[in-house]
Coordinates of C-alpha atoms in Angstrom, one line a residue:
X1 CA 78.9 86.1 34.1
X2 CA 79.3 88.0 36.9
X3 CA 77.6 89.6 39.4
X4 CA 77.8 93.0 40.6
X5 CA 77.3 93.9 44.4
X6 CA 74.5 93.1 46.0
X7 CA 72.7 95.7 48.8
X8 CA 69.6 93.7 50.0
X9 CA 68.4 93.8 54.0
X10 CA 71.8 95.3 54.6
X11 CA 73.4 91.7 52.8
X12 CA 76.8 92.5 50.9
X13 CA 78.7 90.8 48.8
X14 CA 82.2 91.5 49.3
X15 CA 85.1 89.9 49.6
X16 CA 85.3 89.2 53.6
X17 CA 87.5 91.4 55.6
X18 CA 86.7 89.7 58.7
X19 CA 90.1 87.5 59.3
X20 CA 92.3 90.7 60.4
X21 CA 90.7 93.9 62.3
X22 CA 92.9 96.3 60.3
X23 CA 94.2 95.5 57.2
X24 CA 96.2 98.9 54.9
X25 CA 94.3 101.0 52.4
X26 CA 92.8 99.7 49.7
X27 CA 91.3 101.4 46.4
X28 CA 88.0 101.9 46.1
X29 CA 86.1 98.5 46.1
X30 CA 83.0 97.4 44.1
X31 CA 80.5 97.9 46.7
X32 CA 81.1 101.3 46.8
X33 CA 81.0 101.9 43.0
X34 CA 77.9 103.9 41.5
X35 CA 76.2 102.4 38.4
X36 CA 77.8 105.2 36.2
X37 CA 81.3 104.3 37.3
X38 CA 81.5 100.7 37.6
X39 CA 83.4 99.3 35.0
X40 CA 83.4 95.1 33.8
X41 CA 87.0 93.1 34.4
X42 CA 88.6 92.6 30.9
X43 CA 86.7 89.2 29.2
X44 CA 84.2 89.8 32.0
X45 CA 80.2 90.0 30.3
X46 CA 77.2 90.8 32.2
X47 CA 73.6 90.2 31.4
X48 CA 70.8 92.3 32.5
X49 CA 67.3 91.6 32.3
X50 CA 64.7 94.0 33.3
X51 CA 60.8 94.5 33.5
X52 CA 59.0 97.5 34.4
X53 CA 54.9 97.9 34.0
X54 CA 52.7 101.1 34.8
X55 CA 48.7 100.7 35.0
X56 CA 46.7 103.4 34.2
X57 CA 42.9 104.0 34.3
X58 CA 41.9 102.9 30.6
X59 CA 45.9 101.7 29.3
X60 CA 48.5 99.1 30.8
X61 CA 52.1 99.6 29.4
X62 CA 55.1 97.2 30.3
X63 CA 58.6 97.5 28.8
X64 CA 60.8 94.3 28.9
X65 CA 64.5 95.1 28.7
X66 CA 68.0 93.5 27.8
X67 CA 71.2 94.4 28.3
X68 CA 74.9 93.4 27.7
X69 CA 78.1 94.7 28.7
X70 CA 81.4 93.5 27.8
X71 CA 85.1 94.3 29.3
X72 CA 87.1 94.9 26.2
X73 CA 89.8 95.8 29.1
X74 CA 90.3 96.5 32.8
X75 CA 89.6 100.2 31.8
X76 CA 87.1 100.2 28.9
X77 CA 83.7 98.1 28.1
X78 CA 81.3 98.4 25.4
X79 CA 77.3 97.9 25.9
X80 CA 74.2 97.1 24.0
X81 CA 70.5 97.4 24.6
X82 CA 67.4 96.4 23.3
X83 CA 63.9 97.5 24.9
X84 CA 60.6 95.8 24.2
X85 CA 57.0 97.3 24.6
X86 CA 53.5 96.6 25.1
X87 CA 50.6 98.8 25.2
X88 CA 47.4 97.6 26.0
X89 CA 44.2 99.6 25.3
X90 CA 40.5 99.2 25.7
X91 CA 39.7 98.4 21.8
X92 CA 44.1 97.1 20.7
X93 CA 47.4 95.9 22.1
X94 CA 50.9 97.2 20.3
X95 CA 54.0 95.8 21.0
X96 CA 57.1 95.8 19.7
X97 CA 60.8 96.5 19.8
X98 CA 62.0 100.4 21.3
X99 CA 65.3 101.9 20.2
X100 CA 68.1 99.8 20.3
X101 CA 71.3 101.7 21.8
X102 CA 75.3 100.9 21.6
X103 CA 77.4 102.6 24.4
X104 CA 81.3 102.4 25.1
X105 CA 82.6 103.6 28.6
X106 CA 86.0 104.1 30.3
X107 CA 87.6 104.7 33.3
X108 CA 89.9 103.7 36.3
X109 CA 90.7 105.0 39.2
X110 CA 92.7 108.3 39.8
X111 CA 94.3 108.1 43.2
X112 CA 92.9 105.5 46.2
X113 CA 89.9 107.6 46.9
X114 CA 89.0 109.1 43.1
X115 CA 87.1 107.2 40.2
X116 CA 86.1 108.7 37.0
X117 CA 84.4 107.2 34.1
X118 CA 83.4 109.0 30.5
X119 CA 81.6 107.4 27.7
X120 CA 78.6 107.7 25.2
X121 CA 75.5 105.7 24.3
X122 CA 74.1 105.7 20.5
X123 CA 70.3 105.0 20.4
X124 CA 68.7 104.3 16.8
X125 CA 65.3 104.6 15.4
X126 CA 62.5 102.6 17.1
X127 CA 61.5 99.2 15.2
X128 CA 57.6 100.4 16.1
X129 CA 55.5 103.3 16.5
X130 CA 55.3 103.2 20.4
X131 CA 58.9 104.8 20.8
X132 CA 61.0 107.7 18.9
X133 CA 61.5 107.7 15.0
X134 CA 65.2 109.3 15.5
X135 CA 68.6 108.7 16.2
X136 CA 70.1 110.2 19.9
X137 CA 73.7 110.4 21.4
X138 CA 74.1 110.6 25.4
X139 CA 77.7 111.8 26.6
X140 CA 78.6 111.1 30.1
X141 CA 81.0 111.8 33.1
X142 CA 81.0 110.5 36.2
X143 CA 83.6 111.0 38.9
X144 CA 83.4 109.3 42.5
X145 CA 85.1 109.4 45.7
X146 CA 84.4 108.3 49.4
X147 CA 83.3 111.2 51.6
X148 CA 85.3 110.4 55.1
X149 CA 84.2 107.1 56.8
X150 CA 81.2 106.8 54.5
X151 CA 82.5 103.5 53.1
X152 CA 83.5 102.3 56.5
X153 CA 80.0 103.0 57.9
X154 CA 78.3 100.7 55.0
X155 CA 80.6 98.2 56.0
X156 CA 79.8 98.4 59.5
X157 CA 75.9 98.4 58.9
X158 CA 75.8 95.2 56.9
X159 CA 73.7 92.3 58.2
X160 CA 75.8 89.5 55.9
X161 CA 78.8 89.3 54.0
X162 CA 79.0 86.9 51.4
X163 CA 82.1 86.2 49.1
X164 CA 82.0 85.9 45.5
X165 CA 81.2 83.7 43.8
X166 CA 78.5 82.4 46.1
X167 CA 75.7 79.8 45.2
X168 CA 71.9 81.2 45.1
X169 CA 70.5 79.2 47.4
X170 CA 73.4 80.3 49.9
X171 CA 71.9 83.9 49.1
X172 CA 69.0 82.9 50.0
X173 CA 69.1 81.2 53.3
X174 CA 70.9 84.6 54.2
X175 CA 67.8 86.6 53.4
X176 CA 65.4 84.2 55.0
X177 CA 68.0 84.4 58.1
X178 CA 67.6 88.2 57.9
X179 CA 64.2 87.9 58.0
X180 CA 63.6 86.2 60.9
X181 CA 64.8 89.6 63.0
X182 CA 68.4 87.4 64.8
X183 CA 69.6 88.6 67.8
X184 CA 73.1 88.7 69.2
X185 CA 74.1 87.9 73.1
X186 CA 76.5 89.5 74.9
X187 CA 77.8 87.3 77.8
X188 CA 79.7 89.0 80.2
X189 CA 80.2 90.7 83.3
X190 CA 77.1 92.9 83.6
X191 CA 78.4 96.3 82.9
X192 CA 80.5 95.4 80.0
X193 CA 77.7 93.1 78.3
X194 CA 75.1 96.1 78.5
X195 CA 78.1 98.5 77.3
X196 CA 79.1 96.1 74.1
X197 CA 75.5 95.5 73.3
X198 CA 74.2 99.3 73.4
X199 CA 77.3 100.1 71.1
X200 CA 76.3 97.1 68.9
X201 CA 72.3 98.5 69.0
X202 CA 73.6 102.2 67.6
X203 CA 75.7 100.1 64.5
X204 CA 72.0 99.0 64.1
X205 CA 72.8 95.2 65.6
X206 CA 70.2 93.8 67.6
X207 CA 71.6 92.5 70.5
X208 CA 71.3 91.9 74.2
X209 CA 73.1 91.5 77.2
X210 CA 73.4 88.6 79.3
X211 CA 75.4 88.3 82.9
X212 CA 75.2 84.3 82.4
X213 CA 75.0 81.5 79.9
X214 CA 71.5 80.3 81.5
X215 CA 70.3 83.9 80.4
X216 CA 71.8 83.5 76.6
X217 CA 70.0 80.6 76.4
X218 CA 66.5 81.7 77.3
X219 CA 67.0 84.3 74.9
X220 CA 64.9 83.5 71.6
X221 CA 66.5 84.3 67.7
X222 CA 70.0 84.2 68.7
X223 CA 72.8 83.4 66.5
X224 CA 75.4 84.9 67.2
X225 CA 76.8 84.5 71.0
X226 CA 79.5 87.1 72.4
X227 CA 80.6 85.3 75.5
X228 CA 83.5 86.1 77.7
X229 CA 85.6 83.2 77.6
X230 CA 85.4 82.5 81.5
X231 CA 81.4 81.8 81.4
X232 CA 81.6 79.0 78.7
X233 CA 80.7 76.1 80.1
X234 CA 80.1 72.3 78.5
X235 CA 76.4 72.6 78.7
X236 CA 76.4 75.6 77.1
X237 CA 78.7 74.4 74.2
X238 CA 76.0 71.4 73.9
X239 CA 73.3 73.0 73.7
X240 CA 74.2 75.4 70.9
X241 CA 75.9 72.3 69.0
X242 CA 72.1 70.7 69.3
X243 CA 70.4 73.7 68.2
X244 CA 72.9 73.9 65.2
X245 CA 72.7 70.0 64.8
X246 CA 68.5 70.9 64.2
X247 CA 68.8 73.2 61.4
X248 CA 69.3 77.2 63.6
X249 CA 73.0 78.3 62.5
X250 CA 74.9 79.6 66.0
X251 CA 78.3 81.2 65.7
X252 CA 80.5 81.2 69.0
X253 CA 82.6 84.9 69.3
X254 CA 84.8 84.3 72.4
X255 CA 86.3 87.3 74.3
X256 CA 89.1 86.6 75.8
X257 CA 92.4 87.4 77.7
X258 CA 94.3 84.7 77.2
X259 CA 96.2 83.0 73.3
X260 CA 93.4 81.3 71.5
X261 CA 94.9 78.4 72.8
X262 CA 93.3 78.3 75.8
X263 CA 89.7 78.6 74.2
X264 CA 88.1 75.7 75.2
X265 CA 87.6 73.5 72.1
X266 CA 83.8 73.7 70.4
X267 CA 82.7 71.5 66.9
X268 CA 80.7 75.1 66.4
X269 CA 82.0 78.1 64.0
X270 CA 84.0 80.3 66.3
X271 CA 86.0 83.5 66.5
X272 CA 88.3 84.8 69.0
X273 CA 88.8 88.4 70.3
X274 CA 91.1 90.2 72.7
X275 CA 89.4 92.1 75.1
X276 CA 88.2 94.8 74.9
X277 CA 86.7 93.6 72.0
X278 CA 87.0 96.4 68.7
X279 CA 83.8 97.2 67.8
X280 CA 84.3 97.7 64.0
X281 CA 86.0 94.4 63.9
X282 CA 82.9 93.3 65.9
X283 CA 80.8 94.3 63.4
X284 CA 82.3 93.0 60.6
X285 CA 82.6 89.1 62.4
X286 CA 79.1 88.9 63.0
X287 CA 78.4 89.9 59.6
X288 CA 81.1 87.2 57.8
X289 CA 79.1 85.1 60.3
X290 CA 75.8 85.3 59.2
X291 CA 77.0 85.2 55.7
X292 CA 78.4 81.7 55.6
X293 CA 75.4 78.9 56.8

């Protein structure tokens, strides 16, 4: 079964493009699919469950909700759904099935940067009396494309990015890591840290900048450290391996001017960067990042 891309605190659940600051064009990719247009993978099937409940005054309604879709082929899937419903009332409570419905959908892609999808939905007769007695039919058309850098900018914004397929409970040490507000250092000379770090803050990054490693380390919530590759120093590489050791995930982002080579060697997760460091690229490391502990 799989599952469809997931937008939660800015976490998204893409494959990770963080290993190469440019890579060539690529079609359209699920995150950036609408519901209408997003199609399943051929022998791919998706379950949806769904719950929705409305309180009123003197009446309580709730409709419970299942849904399958199927990928016949890369370009067509068929779908099925069957709604469930309570009413509760001062002096009864009804329940009972709605209208089932049948739907088929195609599509593909039309170019790099157009989608469209067409299909129809068949709804029969409700089982009870708390929907419609009667048969419907619901034609559709969707087309989709990416408006400039709109798809770069979601990209850019995202707190996490975790590749599929990833384990629950990885999902949700992200969100609890989101929650707790991380910050990223900067660690450089003291014009260029407050430069990096006010062009992180507008990509909506919270960050700081630092003009040594004594400051990075005073600095509560980090995880993720930007540090000019001349200011590393062994204490400061131990004490970011203890406070990884007890349980607070640190990432290492060294800035650098010389081959990777000459990094100095750290048991933490680490990335290198030329300087000047590119901010997308940036963005998109500390992101991979925060997606993988």
């Amino acid at each position: 079964m799989a599952g469809r891309a997931l937008a939660l605190l800015g976490l998204t659940a893409i494959a990770s493009p963080a290993a190469a600051e440019e890579g060539p064009g690529q079609v359209l990719q699920e995150l950036y699919l609408a519901e209408p247009a997003y199609l399943q993978e051929r022998g791919e099937a998706q379950l949806t469950l769904r719950a929705d409940a409305l309180r009123a005054p003197d009446t309580t309604s709730a409709t419970g909700s299942a849904a399958l879709e199927y990928g016949v082929s890369s370009n067509l899937q068929i779908e099925a759904a069957l709604p469930y419903l309570v009413l509760v009332e001062p002096q009864q409570t009804d329940h009972g099935a709605g209208r089932a419905s049948v739907g088929a959908l195609g599509g593909g892609a039309l170019g790099e940067q157009l989608l469209v999808a067409a299909g129809a939905e068949v709804s029969f007769p409700s089982l009870s009396t708390l929907d419609e007695d009667q048969f419907g039919v619901e034609p559709s058309l969707s087309l989709q494309t990416a408006l400039g850098d709109v798809h770069a900018l979601i990209g850019e914004g995202a707190f996490a990015i975790v590749s599929k397929p990833f384990p629950m409970d990885q999902l949700f040490r992200v969100v609890e890591r989101a929650c707790r507000g991380p910050v990223v250092v900067v660690v450089d000379d003291a014009s260029e840290a407050a430069a990096l770090a006010d062009e992180l803050r507008q990509h909506f990054v919270a960050a700081v900048a630092c003009e040594d490693v004594g400051c990075a380390l005073r600095r509560k919530g980090a995880d993720v450290f930007v540090t000019a590759t001349p200011l590393v120093s062994r204490e400061f590489l131990d004490e970011l391996k203890r406070r990884s050791d007890d349980g607070e995930p640190v990432t290492l982002v060294f800035v650098t001017d010389h081959p990777a080579q000459r990094v100095p060697p750290t048991p933490l997760r680490g990335f290198v960067v030329k300087r000047p460091p590119k901010v997308p690229w940036l963005l998109k490391t500390i992101a991979d990042a925060r997606g993988v502990h």
